[in-house]
mmCIF file of C-alpha atoms in Angstrom:
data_model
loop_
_atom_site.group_PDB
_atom_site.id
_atom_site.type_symbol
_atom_site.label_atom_id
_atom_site.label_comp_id
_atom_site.label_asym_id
_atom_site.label_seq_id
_atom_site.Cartn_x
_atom_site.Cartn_y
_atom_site.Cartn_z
ATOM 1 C CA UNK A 1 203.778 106.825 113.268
ATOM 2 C CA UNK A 2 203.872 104.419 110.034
ATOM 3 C CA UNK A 3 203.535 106.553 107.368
ATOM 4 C CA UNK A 4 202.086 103.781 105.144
ATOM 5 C CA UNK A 5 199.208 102.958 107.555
ATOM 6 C CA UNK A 6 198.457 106.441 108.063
ATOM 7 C CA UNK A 7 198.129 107.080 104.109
ATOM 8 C CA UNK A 8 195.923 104.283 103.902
ATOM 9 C CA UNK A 9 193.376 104.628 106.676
ATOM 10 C CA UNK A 10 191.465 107.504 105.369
ATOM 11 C CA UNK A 11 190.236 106.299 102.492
ATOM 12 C CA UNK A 12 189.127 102.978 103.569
ATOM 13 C CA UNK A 13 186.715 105.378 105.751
ATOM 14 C CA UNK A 14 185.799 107.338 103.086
ATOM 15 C CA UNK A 15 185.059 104.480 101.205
ATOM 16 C CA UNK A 16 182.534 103.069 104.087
ATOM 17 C CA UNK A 17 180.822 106.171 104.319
ATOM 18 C CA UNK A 18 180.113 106.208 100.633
ATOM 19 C CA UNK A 19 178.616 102.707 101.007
ATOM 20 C CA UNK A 20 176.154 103.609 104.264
ATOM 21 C CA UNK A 21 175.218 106.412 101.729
ATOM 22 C CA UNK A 22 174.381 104.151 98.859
ATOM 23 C CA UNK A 23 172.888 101.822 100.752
ATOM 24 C CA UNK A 24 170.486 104.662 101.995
ATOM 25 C CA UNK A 25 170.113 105.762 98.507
ATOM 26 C CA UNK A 26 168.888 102.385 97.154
ATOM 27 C CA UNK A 27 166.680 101.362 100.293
ATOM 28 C CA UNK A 28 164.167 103.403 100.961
ATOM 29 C CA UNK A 29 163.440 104.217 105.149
ATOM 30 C CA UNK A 30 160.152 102.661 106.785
ATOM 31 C CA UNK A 31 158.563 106.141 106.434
ATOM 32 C CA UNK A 32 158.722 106.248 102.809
ATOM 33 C CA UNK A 33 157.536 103.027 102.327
ATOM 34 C CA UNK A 34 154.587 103.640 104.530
ATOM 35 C CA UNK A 35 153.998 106.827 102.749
ATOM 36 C CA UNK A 36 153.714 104.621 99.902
ATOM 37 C CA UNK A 37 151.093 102.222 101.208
ATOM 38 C CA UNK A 38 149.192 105.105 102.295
ATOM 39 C CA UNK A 39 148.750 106.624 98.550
ATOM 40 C CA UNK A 40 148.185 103.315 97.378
ATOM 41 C CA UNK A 41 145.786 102.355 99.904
ATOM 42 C CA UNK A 42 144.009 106.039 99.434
ATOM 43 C CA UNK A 43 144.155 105.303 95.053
ATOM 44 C CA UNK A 44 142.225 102.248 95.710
ATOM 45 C CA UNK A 45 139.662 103.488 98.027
ATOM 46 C CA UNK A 46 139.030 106.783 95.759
ATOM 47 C CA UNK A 47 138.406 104.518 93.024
ATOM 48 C CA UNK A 48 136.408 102.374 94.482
ATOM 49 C CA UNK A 49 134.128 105.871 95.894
ATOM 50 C CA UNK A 50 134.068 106.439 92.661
ATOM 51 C CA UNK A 51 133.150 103.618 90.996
ATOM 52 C CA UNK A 52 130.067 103.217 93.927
ATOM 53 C CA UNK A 53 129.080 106.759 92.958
ATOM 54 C CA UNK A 54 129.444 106.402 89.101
ATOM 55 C CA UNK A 55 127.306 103.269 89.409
ATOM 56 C CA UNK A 56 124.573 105.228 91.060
ATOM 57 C CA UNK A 57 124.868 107.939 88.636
ATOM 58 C CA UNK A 58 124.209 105.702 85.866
ATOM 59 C CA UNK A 59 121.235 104.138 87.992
ATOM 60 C CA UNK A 60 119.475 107.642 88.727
ATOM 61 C CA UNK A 61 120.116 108.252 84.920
ATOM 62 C CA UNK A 62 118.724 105.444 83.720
ATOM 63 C CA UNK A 63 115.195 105.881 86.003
ATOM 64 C CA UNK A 64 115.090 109.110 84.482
ATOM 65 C CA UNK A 65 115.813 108.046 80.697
ATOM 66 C CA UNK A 66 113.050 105.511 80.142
ATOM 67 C CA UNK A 67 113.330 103.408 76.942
ATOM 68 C CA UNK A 68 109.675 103.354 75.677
ATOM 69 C CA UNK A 69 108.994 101.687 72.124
ATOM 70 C CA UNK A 70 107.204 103.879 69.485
ATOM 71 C CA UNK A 71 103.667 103.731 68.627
ATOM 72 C CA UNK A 72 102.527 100.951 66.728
ATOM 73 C CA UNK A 73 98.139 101.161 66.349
ATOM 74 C CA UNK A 74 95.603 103.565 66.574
ATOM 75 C CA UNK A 75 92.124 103.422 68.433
ATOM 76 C CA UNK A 76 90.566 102.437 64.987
ATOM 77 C CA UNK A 77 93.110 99.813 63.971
ATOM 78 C CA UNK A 78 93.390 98.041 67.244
ATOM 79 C CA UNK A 79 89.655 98.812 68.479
ATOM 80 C CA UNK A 80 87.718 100.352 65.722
ATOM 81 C CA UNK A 81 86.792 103.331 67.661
ATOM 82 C CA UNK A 82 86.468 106.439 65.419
ATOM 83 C CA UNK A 83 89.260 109.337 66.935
ATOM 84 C CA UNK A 84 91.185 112.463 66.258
ATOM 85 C CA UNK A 85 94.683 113.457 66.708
ATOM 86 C CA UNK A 86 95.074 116.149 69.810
ATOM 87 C CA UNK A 87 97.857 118.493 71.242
ATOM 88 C CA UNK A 88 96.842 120.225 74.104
ATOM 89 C CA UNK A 89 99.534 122.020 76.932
ATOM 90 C CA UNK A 90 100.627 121.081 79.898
ATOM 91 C CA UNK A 91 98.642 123.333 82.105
ATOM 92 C CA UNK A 92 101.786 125.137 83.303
ATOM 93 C CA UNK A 93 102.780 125.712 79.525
ATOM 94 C CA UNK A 94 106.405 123.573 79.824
ATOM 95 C CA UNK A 95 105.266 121.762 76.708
ATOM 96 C CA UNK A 96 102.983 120.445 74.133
ATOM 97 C CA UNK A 97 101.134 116.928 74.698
ATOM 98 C CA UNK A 98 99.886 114.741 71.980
ATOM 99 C CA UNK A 99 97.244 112.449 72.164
ATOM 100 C CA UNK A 100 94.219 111.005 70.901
ATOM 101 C CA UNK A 101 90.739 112.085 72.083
ATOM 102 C CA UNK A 102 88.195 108.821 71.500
ATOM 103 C CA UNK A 103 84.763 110.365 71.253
ATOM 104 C CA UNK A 104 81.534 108.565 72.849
ATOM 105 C CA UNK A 105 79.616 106.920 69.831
ATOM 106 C CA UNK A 106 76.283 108.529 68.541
ATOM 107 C CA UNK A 107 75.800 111.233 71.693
ATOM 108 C CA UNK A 108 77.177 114.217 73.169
ATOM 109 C CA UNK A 109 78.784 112.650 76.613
ATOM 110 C CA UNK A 110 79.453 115.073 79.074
ATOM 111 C CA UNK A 111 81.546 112.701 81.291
ATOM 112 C CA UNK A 112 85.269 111.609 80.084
ATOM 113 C CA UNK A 113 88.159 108.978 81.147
ATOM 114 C CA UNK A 114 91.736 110.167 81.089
ATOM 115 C CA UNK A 115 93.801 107.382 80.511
ATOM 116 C CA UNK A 116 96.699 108.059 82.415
ATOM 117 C CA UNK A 117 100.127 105.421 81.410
ATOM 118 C CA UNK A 118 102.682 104.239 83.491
ATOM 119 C CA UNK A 119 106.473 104.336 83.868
ATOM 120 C CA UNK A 120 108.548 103.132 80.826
ATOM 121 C CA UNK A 121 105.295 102.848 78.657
ATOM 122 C CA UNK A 122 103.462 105.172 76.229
ATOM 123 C CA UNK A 123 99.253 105.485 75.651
ATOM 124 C CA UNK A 124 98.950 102.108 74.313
ATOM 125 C CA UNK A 125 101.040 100.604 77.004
ATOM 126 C CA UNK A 126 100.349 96.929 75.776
ATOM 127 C CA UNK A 127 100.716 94.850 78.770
ATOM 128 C CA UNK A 128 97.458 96.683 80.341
ATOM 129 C CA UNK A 129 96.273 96.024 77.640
ATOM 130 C CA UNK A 130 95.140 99.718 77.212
ATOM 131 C CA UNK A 131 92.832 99.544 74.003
ATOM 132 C CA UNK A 132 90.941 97.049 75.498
ATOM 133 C CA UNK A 133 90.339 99.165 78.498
ATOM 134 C CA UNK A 134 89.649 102.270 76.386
ATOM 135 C CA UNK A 135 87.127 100.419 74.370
ATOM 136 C CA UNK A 136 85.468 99.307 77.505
ATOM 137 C CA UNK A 137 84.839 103.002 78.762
ATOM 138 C CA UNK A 138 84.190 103.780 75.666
ATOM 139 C CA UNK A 139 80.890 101.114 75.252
ATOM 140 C CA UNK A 140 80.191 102.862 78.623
ATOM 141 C CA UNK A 141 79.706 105.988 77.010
ATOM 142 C CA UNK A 142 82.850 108.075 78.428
ATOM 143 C CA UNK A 143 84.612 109.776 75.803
ATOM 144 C CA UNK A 144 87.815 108.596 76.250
ATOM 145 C CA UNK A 145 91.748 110.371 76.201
ATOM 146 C CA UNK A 146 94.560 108.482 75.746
ATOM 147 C CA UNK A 147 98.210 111.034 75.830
ATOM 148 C CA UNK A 148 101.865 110.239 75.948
ATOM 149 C CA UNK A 149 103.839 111.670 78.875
ATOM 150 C CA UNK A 150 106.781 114.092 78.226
ATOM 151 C CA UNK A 151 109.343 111.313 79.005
ATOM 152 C CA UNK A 152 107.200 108.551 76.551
ATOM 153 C CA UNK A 153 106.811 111.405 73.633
ATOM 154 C CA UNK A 154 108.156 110.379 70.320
ATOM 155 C CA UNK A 155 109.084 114.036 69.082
ATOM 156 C CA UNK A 156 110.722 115.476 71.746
ATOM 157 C CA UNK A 157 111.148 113.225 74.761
ATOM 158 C CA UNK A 158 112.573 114.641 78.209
ATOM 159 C CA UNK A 159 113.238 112.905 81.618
ATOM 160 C CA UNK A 160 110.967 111.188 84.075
ATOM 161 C CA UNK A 161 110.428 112.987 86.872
ATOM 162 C CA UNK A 162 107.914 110.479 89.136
ATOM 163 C CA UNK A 163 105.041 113.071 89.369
ATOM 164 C CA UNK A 164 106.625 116.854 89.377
ATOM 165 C CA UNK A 165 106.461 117.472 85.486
ATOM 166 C CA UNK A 166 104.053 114.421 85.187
ATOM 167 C CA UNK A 167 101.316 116.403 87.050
ATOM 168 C CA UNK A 168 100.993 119.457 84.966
ATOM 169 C CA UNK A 169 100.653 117.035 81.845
ATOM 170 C CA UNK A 170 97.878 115.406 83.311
ATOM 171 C CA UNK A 171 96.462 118.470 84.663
ATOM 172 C CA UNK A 172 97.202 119.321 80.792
ATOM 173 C CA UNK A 173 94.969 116.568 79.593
ATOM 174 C CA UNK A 174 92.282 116.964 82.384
ATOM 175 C CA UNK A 175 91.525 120.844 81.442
ATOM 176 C CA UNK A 176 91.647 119.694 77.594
ATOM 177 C CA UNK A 177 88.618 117.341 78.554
ATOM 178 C CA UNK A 178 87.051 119.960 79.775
ATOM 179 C CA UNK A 179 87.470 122.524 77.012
ATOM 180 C CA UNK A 180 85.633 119.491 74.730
ATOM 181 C CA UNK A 181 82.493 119.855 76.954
ATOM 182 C CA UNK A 182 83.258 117.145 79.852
ATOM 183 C CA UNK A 183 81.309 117.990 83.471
ATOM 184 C CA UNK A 184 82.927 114.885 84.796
ATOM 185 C CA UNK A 185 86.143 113.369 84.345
ATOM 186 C CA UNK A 186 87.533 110.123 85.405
ATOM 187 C CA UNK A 187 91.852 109.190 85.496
ATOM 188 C CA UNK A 188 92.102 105.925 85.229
ATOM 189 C CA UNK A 189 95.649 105.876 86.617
ATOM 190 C CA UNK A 190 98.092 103.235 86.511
ATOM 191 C CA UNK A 191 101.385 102.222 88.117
ATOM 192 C CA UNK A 192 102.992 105.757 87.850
ATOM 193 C CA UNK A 193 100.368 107.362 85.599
ATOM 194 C CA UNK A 194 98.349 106.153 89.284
ATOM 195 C CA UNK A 195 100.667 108.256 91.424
ATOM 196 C CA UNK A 196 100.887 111.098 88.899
ATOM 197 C CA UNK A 197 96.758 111.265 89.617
ATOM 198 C CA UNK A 198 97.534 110.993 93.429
ATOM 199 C CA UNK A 199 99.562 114.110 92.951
ATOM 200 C CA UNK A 200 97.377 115.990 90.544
ATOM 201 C CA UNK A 201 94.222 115.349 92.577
ATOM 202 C CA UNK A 202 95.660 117.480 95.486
ATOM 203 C CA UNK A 203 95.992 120.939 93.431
ATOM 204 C CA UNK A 204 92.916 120.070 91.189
ATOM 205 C CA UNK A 205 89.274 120.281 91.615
ATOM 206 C CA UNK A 206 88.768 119.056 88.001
ATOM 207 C CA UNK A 207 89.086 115.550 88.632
ATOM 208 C CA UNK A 208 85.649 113.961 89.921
ATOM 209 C CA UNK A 209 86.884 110.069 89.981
ATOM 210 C CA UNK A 210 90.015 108.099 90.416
ATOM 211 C CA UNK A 211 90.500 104.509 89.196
ATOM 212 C CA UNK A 212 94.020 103.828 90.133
ATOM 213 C CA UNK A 213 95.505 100.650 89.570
ATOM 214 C CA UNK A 214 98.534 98.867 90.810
ATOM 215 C CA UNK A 215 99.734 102.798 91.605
ATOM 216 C CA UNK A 216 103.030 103.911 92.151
ATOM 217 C CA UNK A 217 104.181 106.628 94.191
ATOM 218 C CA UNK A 218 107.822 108.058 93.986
ATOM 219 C CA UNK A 219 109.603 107.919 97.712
ATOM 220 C CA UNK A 220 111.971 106.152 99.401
ATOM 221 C CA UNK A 221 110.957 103.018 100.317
ATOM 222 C CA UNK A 222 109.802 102.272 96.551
ATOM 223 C CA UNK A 223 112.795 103.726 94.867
ATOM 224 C CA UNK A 224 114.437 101.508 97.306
ATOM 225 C CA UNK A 225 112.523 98.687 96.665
ATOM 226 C CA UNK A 226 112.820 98.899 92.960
ATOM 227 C CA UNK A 227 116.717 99.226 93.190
ATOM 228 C CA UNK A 228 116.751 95.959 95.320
ATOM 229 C CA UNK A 229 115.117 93.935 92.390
ATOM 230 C CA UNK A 230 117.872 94.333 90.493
ATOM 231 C CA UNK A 231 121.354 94.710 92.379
ATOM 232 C CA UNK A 232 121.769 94.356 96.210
ATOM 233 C CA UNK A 233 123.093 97.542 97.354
ATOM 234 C CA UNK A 234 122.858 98.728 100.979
ATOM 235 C CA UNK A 235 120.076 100.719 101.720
ATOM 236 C CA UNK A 236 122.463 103.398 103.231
ATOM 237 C CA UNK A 237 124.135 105.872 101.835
ATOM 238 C CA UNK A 238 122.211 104.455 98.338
ATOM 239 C CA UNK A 239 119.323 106.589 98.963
ATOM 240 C CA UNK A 240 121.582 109.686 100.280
ATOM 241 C CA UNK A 241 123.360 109.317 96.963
ATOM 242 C CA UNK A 242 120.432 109.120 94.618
ATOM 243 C CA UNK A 243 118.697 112.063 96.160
ATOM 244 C CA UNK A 244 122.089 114.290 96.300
ATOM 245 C CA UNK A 245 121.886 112.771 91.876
ATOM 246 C CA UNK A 246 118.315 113.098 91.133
ATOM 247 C CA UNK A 247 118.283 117.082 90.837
ATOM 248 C CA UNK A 248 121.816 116.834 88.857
ATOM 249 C CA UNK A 249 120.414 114.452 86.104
ATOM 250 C CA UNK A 250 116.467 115.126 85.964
ATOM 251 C CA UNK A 251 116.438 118.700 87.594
ATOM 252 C CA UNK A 252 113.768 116.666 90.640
ATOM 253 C CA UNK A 253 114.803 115.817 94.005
ATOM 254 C CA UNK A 254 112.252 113.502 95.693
ATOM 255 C CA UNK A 255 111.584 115.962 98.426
ATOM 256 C CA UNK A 256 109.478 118.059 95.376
ATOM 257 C CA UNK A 257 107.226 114.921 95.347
ATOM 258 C CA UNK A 258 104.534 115.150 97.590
ATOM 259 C CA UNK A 259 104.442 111.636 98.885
ATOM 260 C CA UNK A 260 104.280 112.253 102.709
ATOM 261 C CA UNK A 261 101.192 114.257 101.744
ATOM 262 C CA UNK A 262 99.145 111.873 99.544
ATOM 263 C CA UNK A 263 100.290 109.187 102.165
ATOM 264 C CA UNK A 264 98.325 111.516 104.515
ATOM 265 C CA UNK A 265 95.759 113.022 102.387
ATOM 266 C CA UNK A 266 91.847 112.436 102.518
ATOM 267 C CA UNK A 267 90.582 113.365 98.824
ATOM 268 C CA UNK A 268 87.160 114.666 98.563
ATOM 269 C CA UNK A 269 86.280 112.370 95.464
ATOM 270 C CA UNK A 270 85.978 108.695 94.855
ATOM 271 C CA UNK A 271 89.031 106.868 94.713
ATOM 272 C CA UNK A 272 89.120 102.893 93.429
ATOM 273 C CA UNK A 273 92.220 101.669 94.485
ATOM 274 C CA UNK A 274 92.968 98.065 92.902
ATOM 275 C CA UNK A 275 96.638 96.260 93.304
ATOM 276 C CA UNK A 276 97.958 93.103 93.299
ATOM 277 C CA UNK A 277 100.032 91.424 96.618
ATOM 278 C CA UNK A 278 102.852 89.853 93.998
ATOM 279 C CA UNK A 279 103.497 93.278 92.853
ATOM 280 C CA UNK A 280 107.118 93.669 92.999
ATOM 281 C CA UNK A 281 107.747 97.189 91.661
ATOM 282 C CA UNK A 282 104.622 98.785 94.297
ATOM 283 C CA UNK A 283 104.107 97.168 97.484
ATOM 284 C CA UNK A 284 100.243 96.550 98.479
ATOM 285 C CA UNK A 285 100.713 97.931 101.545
ATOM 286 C CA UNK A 286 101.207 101.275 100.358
ATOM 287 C CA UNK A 287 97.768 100.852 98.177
ATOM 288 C CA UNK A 288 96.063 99.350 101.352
ATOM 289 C CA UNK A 289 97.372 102.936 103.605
ATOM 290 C CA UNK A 290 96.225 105.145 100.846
ATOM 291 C CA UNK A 291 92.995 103.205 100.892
ATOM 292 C CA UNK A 292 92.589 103.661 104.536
ATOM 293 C CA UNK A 293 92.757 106.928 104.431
ATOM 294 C CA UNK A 294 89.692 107.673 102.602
ATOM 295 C CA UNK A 295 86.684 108.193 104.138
ATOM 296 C CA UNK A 296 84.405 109.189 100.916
ATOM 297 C CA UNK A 297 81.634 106.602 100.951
ATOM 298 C CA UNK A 298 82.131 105.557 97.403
ATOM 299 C CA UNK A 299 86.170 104.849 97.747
ATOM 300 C CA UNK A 300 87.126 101.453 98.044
ATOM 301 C CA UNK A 301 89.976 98.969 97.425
ATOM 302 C CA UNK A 302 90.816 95.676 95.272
ATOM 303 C CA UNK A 303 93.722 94.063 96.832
ATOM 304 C CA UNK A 304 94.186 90.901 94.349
ATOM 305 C CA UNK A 305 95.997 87.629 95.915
ATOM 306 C CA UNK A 306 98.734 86.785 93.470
ATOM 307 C CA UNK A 307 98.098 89.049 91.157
ATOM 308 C CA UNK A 308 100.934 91.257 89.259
ATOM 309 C CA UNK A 309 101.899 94.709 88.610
ATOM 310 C CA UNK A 310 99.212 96.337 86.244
ATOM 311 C CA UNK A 311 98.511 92.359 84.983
ATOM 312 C CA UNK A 312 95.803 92.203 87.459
ATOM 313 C CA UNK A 313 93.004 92.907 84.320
ATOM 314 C CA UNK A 314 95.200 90.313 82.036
ATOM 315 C CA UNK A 315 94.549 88.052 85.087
ATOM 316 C CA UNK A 316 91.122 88.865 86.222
ATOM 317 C CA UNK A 317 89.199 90.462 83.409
ATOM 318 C CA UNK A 318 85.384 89.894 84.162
ATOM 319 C CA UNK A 319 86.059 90.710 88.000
ATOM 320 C CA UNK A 320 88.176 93.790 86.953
ATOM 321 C CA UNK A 321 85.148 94.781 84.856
ATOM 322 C CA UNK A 322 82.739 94.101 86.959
ATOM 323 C CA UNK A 323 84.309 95.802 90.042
ATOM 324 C CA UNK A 324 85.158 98.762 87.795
ATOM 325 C CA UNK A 325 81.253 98.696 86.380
ATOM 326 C CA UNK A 326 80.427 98.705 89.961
ATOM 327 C CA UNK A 327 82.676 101.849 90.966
ATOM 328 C CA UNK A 328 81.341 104.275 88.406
ATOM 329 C CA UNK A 329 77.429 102.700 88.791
ATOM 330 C CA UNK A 330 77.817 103.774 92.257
ATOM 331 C CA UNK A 331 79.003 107.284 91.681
ATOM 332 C CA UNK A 332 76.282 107.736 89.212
ATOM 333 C CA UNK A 333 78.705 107.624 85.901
ATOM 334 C CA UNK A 334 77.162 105.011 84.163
ATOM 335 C CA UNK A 335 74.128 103.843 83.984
ATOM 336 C CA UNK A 336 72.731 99.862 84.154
ATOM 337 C CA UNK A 337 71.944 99.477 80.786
ATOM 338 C CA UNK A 338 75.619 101.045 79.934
ATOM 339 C CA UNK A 339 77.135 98.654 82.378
ATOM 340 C CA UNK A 340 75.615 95.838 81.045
ATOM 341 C CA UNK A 341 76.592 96.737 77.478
ATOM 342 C CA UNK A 342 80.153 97.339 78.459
ATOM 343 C CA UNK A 343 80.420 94.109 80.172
ATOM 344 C CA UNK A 344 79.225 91.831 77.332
ATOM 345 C CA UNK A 345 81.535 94.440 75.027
ATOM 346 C CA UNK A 346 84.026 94.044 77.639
ATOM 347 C CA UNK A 347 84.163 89.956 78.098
#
């Protein structure tokens, strides 16, 4: 044996084997890598799960935090009608209303309107135009409330709930006409103030009339709808997610609105139902069901070609007041000579 080679040898092995191992050391094996793509891939699609969710977080908050501009009239600024400043409760005590109470001029009426706003609006809600409306029921000789809804309040604001919190306000309102001496009351309801009334009408016997217009009932397909005018998401799982977000960020889930019943329901009183087919925030056909529904003699529909969400008396106001004139004449709430009166007050 060569003692040279022999002394040699080993460490040119040893040398090779530290090399395979560095070479292991600096490149990592197919599993780790793919372990790698796998937490990446699962980073990005958390992220993105979250950012879907957040986004409908901030969309169910957002329904429930309307922004609603402060008051800027009065009835006797913007009308000249003669009023007083009112609180009244909410008939299940959850809070205190405010309002104005518009009193019929030189008699003691025993029949009142409840003027009953929509979404994202307060009691003047200006694109009505409510004053002009109020002033009209009040040449008819309806004493006449007008009242902000918890969510539109100025002093202590709190979410929208489409209808759950809504209805004991109104309710709130209704029983307040009452306590001033009314034997007939009248909600003239629109856009959600309209589906509020749906609602209330179903545990009340104090309302005698409906006038609802362009009316908006929290479910589904009109949350849906709404969402859709604005961003494109998929119908599914949107709605899943909004429902499961709802209670979190207003304390309502949708399945503590009664739609599927006021969808179904047949409502002992007059009901005048009046929407527009351009409305893009309540479909018509929803208005048209409800309407079908009824089989009181004196309930009856208004479906306007063209016309707009609650712009339909901006668009049409001698046929709105006409129609309206009509409704009430016929269920023995105003009289000819009031109508008449109204109308030329009205026009």
């Amino acid at each position: 044996m060569n003692p040279a080679s022999g002394s040699v040898a080993p460490p040119a092995r040893h040398n090779a084997a530290q090399a395979d191992d560095n070479v292991k050391e600096i490149s990592p094996g197919p599993r780790r890598l793919r372990n790698i793509a796998v937490a990446l891939f699962l980073s990005i699609l958390f992220f993105l799960i979250f950012c879907f969710v957040a986004l409908h977080a901030y969309i169910a908050w957002v329904l429930s935090n309307p922004t609603v501009a402060p008051l800027y009239s009065n009835p006797k600024q913007a009308a000249g009608m003669a009023y007083e400043d009112i609180t009244f409760p909410a008939v299940d005590g959850s809070r205190i209303m405010q309002g104005w109470y518009i009193p019929a001029e030189g008699t003691d009426s025993k029949k009142t309107i409840v003027l009953s706003h929509g979404y994202g609006a307060n009691r003047e809600e200006t694109w009505v135009p409510m004053y002009d409306l109020a002033h009209y029921a009040h040449r008819l000789n309806f004493n006449v409330i007008m009242f902000d809804y918890g969510f539109a309040s100025q002093g202590s604001k709190e979410v929208a709930t489409g209808g759950k919190k809504e209805t004991q306000q109104l309710l709130g309102a209704v029983q307040y006409a009452k306590q001033k001496g009314a034997e007939q009351v009248v909600v003239w309801g629109f856009s959600m103030g309209g589906g509020t009334a749906l609602q209330a009408a179903l545990i009340s016997d104090d309302i005698d009339a409906m006038i609802l217009d362009s009316a908006f009932l929290l479910q589904p397909d009109t949350l849906y709808h709404n969402i859709r005018q604005n961003i494109a998401l998929p119908r599914h799982p949107s709605l899943e997610i909004l429902q499961f977000l709802f209670p979190i960020l207003n304390g309502t889930s949708l399945n503590q609105i009664p739609y599927q019943k006021v969808e179904q329901e047949d409502y002992p009183i007059p009901i005048f139902f009046i929407h527009g087919t351009e409305d893009t925030k309540a479909p018509y056909e929803i208005a048209e069901q409800l309407a079908a529904n009824q089989t009181n003699p004196n309930s009856r529909s208004w479906i306007v070609k063209d016309s707009h969400h609650e712009l339909i008396f901006r668009e049409h106001p001698r046929e709105y007041l006409r129609r309206v004139s009509n409704f009430l004449g016929d269920i023995r709430l105003a009289e000819q000579d009031e109508i008449e009166k109204g109308e030329i007050g009205g026009s």
